[in-house]
Amino acid sequence: MNSTLLVEQAIWKTYVCIKETIMLENRNRKARPLLAIALAASMLAATACAGPSATNAGTAGKLAEGDWNAVVEAAKQEGSLTYYTNAAPEQNEPVIKAFNAQYPEITVNMVRGAAELDAKLDAEIAGNTDGADLVLITHRQWFEANVPNFVPVKDTLPNLANWPADAWSIDQVSPTASISPNGIIAWNTKLFPNGFKNWNDLLAPEVKGKVGLRDTVNTDVASYLQFQEDTNGPQFLPALAKQEPRFYTSMVPMAQSMAAGEIGVAAMSTPPTLVELKKQGAPIDWIIPNETHSLPFTMAMLKKTKHPNAASVYMNFVYSPEGQKALNGQQYGVSPLPGIPDTIDMTGKKSTLLDPKTMTPERTKEWAQKFREIFGR
Amino acid sequence: MSTSEATTVKAPEKNTKEVTSQRPSFGRTFGRRLLDRYPWVLLAALLVALVALPIIPLQTRAFADNFASFGAMIEMTDLGPILLRTLILGIGSLVIAMVLGTLLALSMHVMSARARRYLGFMPVLPMVIPSVAHVVGFVFLLSPENGYLNAMLRALPFIDGTQPGPINVYTEFGVVLYTGIHLTAFVYMFVYNGLRNLGQGYNLAAKVSGAGALRTLFTVTLPMLRPVLVYAGTVCFLLSLGQFTAPLLLGRREGVTVLMTRMFDLTLEYPLNFGLIAAMGTPLVVMAVALVVVQRRLIGNQDRFVGQVDMADSRSQSPVVRTLATAFVVAFTFFGAILPLLALLFVSLSPFWSSTLSLDNLSLTAFDTVFSNKKFVASIGTSLTVSALAVLLVIPLGLMIALGIYNRDRLWRPIPPLLDFIANIPLGVPAALMGFGYLFALAGPLHLSGTATSFVLAYLTLMIPYSVRYSLATLISLGKQTVDASRVSGAGPLRTLLQITLPLARGGIASSAAIMFVLLIHEFGVSLLLRSASVNVMSVVLFEQYDSGSYPQVAVMALTMTAITAAGLLAALAIGGRRALERL
């Protein structure tokens, strides 16, 4: 049955009661139509101010002929681009800001999502609808499955000509833009003043009921779980389950929850969110243990793009030293380019990188099942 | 006898022969009948197409590949526990709703008439707040670590102040508590109506025979209310089984999963397994269609009360009882509606959510952030536009269907019952299930998923039952006299409709339009599944922000949605509308 029915009954009851008691019907008869018009006008005004949702009448999507300057000019004509990402908002905003400092004429629409992005992208690609021009996500499984839908960029974008050979997620098509460690222990300093040093500290008795984990096992999470099993032994995850963890659908709300004190420690997190929370004064701290797990953020341009020039200019920017500094600086991530200031220093740490060749869809499904068995979800 | 009958029979035959020679040919009659019927046949076809779209394609998918999806469903190891939990939550919510609802109805009944006039709408106020906003308000009150109510309770001497709690809104208990309070309003309306219909006769007789108030209550009133309580309980139970919003927002943290949220999780997996989702939804769809008949009777009972004038003096003689009753109603409204709104307000003005209630550091920063967020502002526009469009389109559609049902004796026999039945199906299908259906139907060859058109289509279909009911009520209240007078004066049916019926029904249509608009702003289940990156509505953006953003901003969005609901309600009040509509 439908609860809209309930709401409808409630609203009618409220309407009738208010009408009978507060609005005595025979008064203010003349005022009523005016009031109605005023209300309607204000609603229309609100709609007009809000504006229509971002649908561009896509101009034909063709890359400009000629040299890079022609592409930049065509990009300015296109005027905007859209990219989908599951990177933390804090990490995306500096890049967009730095980009707009150089190219103020091009609007960048960033759409952030999590596990649901894959299905959305599939629907858009299948329907060839306008939407994403670029994607910057960690979902390697989806990437592997969609290689034919990406535009080869190695030869068209100047900054990729000398991109490190080992920093290509998919050759010719998708270079790694950032490496994001998610094997992080982040804690609330009010609840755990002594902090944590390594993974086994999570099994201490005082952590029970206060630790946070992700659920909705996709490839990223499955890879992390595999890393935990490989590094800390097959008993680690069941022991963690005995600590009665709380579950979150994404690392960002988990970090927020930890900062608010709802949980005391998060067993995985993402650097940009933590850096920002700390800047805002949240009582948190974190450590990247010596053995950690990382997700590569790779970017690709979709063949269906209606803004190939703007997308090319943006993608080229992301892989430039300025773009890398904006994306990975402030301790937000690790850059494949050497020598970018203020990025995360991983010297002395052993980081397992998500590898779609070993973490196949079948393995991910196995881990989803195993997760349910171990954690009872 | 037979011979005389034979002769009497023969005579008409002669006449018939003469008459037949003057009747138009079969071809022309058939042609005229077709001309009269075909608009209605088209209307019925359109209605069937609209309602079938979210249901049929998805269900056929469940049966595809030799029932493979049903096989997959049976293999789901967690299905048993989930069904059990759905059932337990349903029963828990039912108990809370029945107890609170009956108490509220009794309180309202024994109150003084003046108090009743002013407090009449209070028990239903919790439901007027958009459900996503309402749940978030409860989270701010009853989160075990940071909830304001919990913080206050911990300050009490007999509660352990070092542990989180004592009330945890994220557990089964929390979901049951919220759903119970949510459904209380419905039980209240039902039982209150029942109480009024009982009249005072039996109560007075009991009093005269020497029974005290309490004894009368337990031996006379409640037993006589039994059918009403059974009806209310059944409807309540079914509604709580289809609950989606509370388990979705409250249940994730500690793994309280019900059938609907499990199906929602399936939409987040990649690749999407529509067959499995369809298989899980099949029993609900079957139940929904079967219940339409029962529903109509229940709604019929329900509506009759809405505009009743209070005749019987049922108030209690004891001022103590009256005061207690008033206090109870006010307390329920305070905890159910006012407190969550206050919590939302407080968090919206704070830099971040913590359990401390200090008045320093309050600012409008969160409001600035939210209203400069293009996505949120765009979603306000989308919500308003899409809802307004859907309402504008559904009003004429509903009116035409209502005309068909109203004039059932003049139309081709099968059409009116068909219209009646099909138009009510969207009432019985849980919203999330409709959403899954649209996700599937629109993603395929129609390529409509993720567009504003899909929202308008879905919202339009959701509102058909309401529009039809309102139009029907208006038509009934107008009576046949004016229409007959118009026809007798020579106006055709169309002219009568345009020049007589519509102008008289103007007010009723306008205020019901405002109410439908508010209902669509509230809508969450279907909208959640239709959302796309570029087209989104307020309730879903609120949910997404709750899942992944800062709490003060979530609070601002919740307050904005509530404000728009209030504005819609004010619009309905301002437009006025005839009292006719209130006697639905």
XYZ file of C-alpha atoms in Angstrom, chain A residues 1-25 32-33 35-36 39 43 46-47 49-55 84 89 107-112 115-116 118-120 122-124 126-131 141-142 145-146 209-210 215-217 245-250 252-254 256-257 260-263 280-282 365 368-369 372 376-377, chain B residues 77-78 117-118 120-121 124-125 127-128 143 145-146 170 182-183 186 188-189 192 235 238-239 243 252-255 262 268 270 272 291 295 299 302-303 305-307 353 374-375 377-378 381-382 384-385 426-431 447 449 462-463 466 469-470 511-512 515 517-519 522 531-535 547-551 564 567-577 579 581-582 584:
190
model
C 0.000 0.000 0.000
C 0.947 3.568 -0.558
C 1.766 6.058 2.132
C 0.944 8.964 -0.157
C -2.632 8.140 0.708
C -1.859 8.776 4.376
C -0.207 12.068 3.671
C -3.159 13.114 1.561
C -5.628 12.370 4.329
C -3.460 14.231 6.817
C -3.185 17.250 4.582
C -6.930 17.394 4.000
C -7.599 17.134 7.690
C -5.154 19.941 8.420
C -6.605 22.042 5.641
C -10.142 21.595 6.858
C -9.298 22.236 10.497
C -7.300 25.347 9.774
C -9.986 26.586 7.459
C -12.745 26.125 9.980
C -10.968 27.637 12.911
C -8.393 30.106 11.792
C -9.707 31.302 8.499
C -13.270 32.296 9.104
C -14.718 31.879 5.677
C -8.301 35.618 -1.122
C -7.791 35.772 -4.882
C -3.356 36.124 -1.871
C -3.574 33.231 -4.307
C 1.550 32.988 -3.812
C 6.370 30.320 -6.729
C 11.313 30.906 -7.373
C 11.135 28.603 -10.354
C 15.373 32.086 -10.285
C 16.248 28.457 -9.892
C 16.406 28.241 -13.606
C 16.046 25.233 -15.835
C 18.221 22.280 -15.005
C 21.503 22.031 -16.815
C 20.684 20.674 -20.218
C 31.137 12.549 -13.160
C 34.187 17.216 -3.288
C 31.981 26.219 -17.109
C 32.756 22.946 -15.392
C 29.782 20.936 -14.067
C 30.904 18.359 -11.588
C 28.516 15.611 -10.567
C 29.555 13.576 -7.583
C 28.111 3.287 -6.227
C 25.244 4.400 -8.470
C 28.146 3.026 -13.009
C 24.512 2.349 -13.751
C 23.859 6.010 -14.575
C 25.615 2.871 -18.638
C 22.169 4.307 -19.188
C 23.626 7.457 -20.743
C 23.238 3.207 -24.133
C 20.868 6.069 -24.871
C 23.605 8.323 -26.226
C 22.153 11.071 -24.103
C 23.888 14.225 -23.060
C 25.398 14.084 -19.595
C 35.746 -2.818 -13.192
C 33.468 -0.405 -14.993
C 34.136 -3.035 -19.362
C 33.770 0.267 -21.196
C 31.010 -0.625 18.891
C 32.951 2.448 17.823
C 29.186 -1.699 3.102
C 27.792 -2.064 -0.444
C 30.672 -4.193 -1.631
C 31.258 -2.097 13.435
C 28.811 0.504 12.092
C 28.294 0.665 8.361
C 28.200 3.557 5.939
C 27.442 3.684 2.245
C 30.360 5.968 1.454
C 32.623 10.749 3.234
C 29.648 10.409 5.622
C 31.690 7.909 7.616
C 31.766 13.126 9.040
C 30.247 10.714 11.526
C 30.929 14.244 15.069
C 31.743 11.490 17.513
C 29.098 9.043 16.378
C 31.840 6.506 15.824
C 37.348 23.191 10.052
C 38.506 22.368 13.541
C 37.125 18.862 13.905
C 30.652 -11.057 -6.063
C 30.075 -9.498 -1.442
C 28.871 -12.899 -0.297
C 27.567 -10.834 4.276
C 26.034 -10.574 8.962
C 24.723 -7.834 6.653
C 20.551 -16.373 1.697
C 19.474 -13.222 3.450
C -11.738 23.129 17.165
C -8.286 24.512 17.626
C -8.211 19.206 15.655
C -5.422 19.080 13.142
C -1.932 14.740 11.876
C 0.696 17.467 11.769
C 2.522 13.715 8.500
C 2.283 17.068 6.854
C 20.924 9.748 17.423
C 25.660 9.940 20.425
C 24.610 13.354 19.251
C 19.191 3.639 14.125
C 4.066 8.391 11.368
C 1.121 6.018 11.088
C -3.985 7.571 10.169
C -6.324 8.568 14.852
C -8.450 9.758 11.958
C -11.970 9.307 15.764
C -4.515 -0.824 6.644
C -0.046 -3.090 5.123
C 1.262 0.461 5.049
C 7.640 1.478 4.428
C 21.773 1.516 7.032
C 24.049 2.216 9.934
C 23.329 -0.916 11.893
C 22.094 -3.158 9.178
C 17.166 -4.584 -0.033
C 23.173 0.283 -6.646
C 26.554 -3.080 -11.112
C 21.653 -3.958 -12.551
C -6.447 -4.890 -2.401
C -9.164 -0.176 -0.316
C -11.240 5.025 1.802
C -12.420 7.399 5.778
C -13.549 10.297 3.689
C -15.700 12.231 8.266
C -13.502 14.955 6.911
C -16.074 17.724 6.921
C 26.064 19.000 14.443
C 23.593 25.063 -8.025
C 22.453 21.495 -7.713
C 18.681 25.369 -6.327
C 18.139 23.561 -9.623
C 13.122 24.543 -9.689
C 12.749 21.000 -10.985
C 8.224 22.974 -8.539
C 8.083 22.763 -12.325
C -1.536 3.396 -8.160
C -2.943 3.801 -4.644
C -2.099 0.265 -3.697
C 1.356 -0.146 -5.150
C 4.189 0.922 -2.813
C 5.900 4.013 -4.204
C 15.295 6.349 -23.529
C 15.183 7.692 -17.952
C 0.701 8.663 -9.141
C -1.867 11.446 -8.848
C -6.547 11.459 -6.217
C -11.647 11.116 -6.458
C -11.678 14.879 -6.137
C -7.713 23.660 -3.867
C -7.371 20.001 -4.777
C -3.062 19.602 -2.314
C 1.046 19.761 -5.668
C 2.026 19.386 -2.009
C 1.778 15.592 -2.271
C 6.584 15.204 -0.594
C 16.822 10.641 -10.332
C 19.676 11.308 -12.664
C 22.771 13.433 -12.530
C 21.147 16.334 -14.300
C 17.518 16.075 -13.223
C 24.186 10.305 2.779
C 27.264 12.258 1.849
C 27.431 15.772 3.153
C 27.322 18.118 6.089
C 24.424 17.965 8.496
C 7.314 24.918 0.492
C 3.224 27.521 1.237
C 1.284 24.987 -0.811
C -1.152 24.462 2.023
C -1.565 28.218 2.403
C -2.268 28.453 -1.298
C -5.004 25.865 -0.903
C -6.482 27.831 1.981
C -6.245 31.079 0.087
C -7.968 29.745 -2.978
C -10.701 28.600 -0.664
C -12.797 26.232 -2.638
C -17.087 23.091 1.050
C -14.933 19.071 -1.783
C -14.716 18.554 1.921
C -15.638 13.753 -0.302
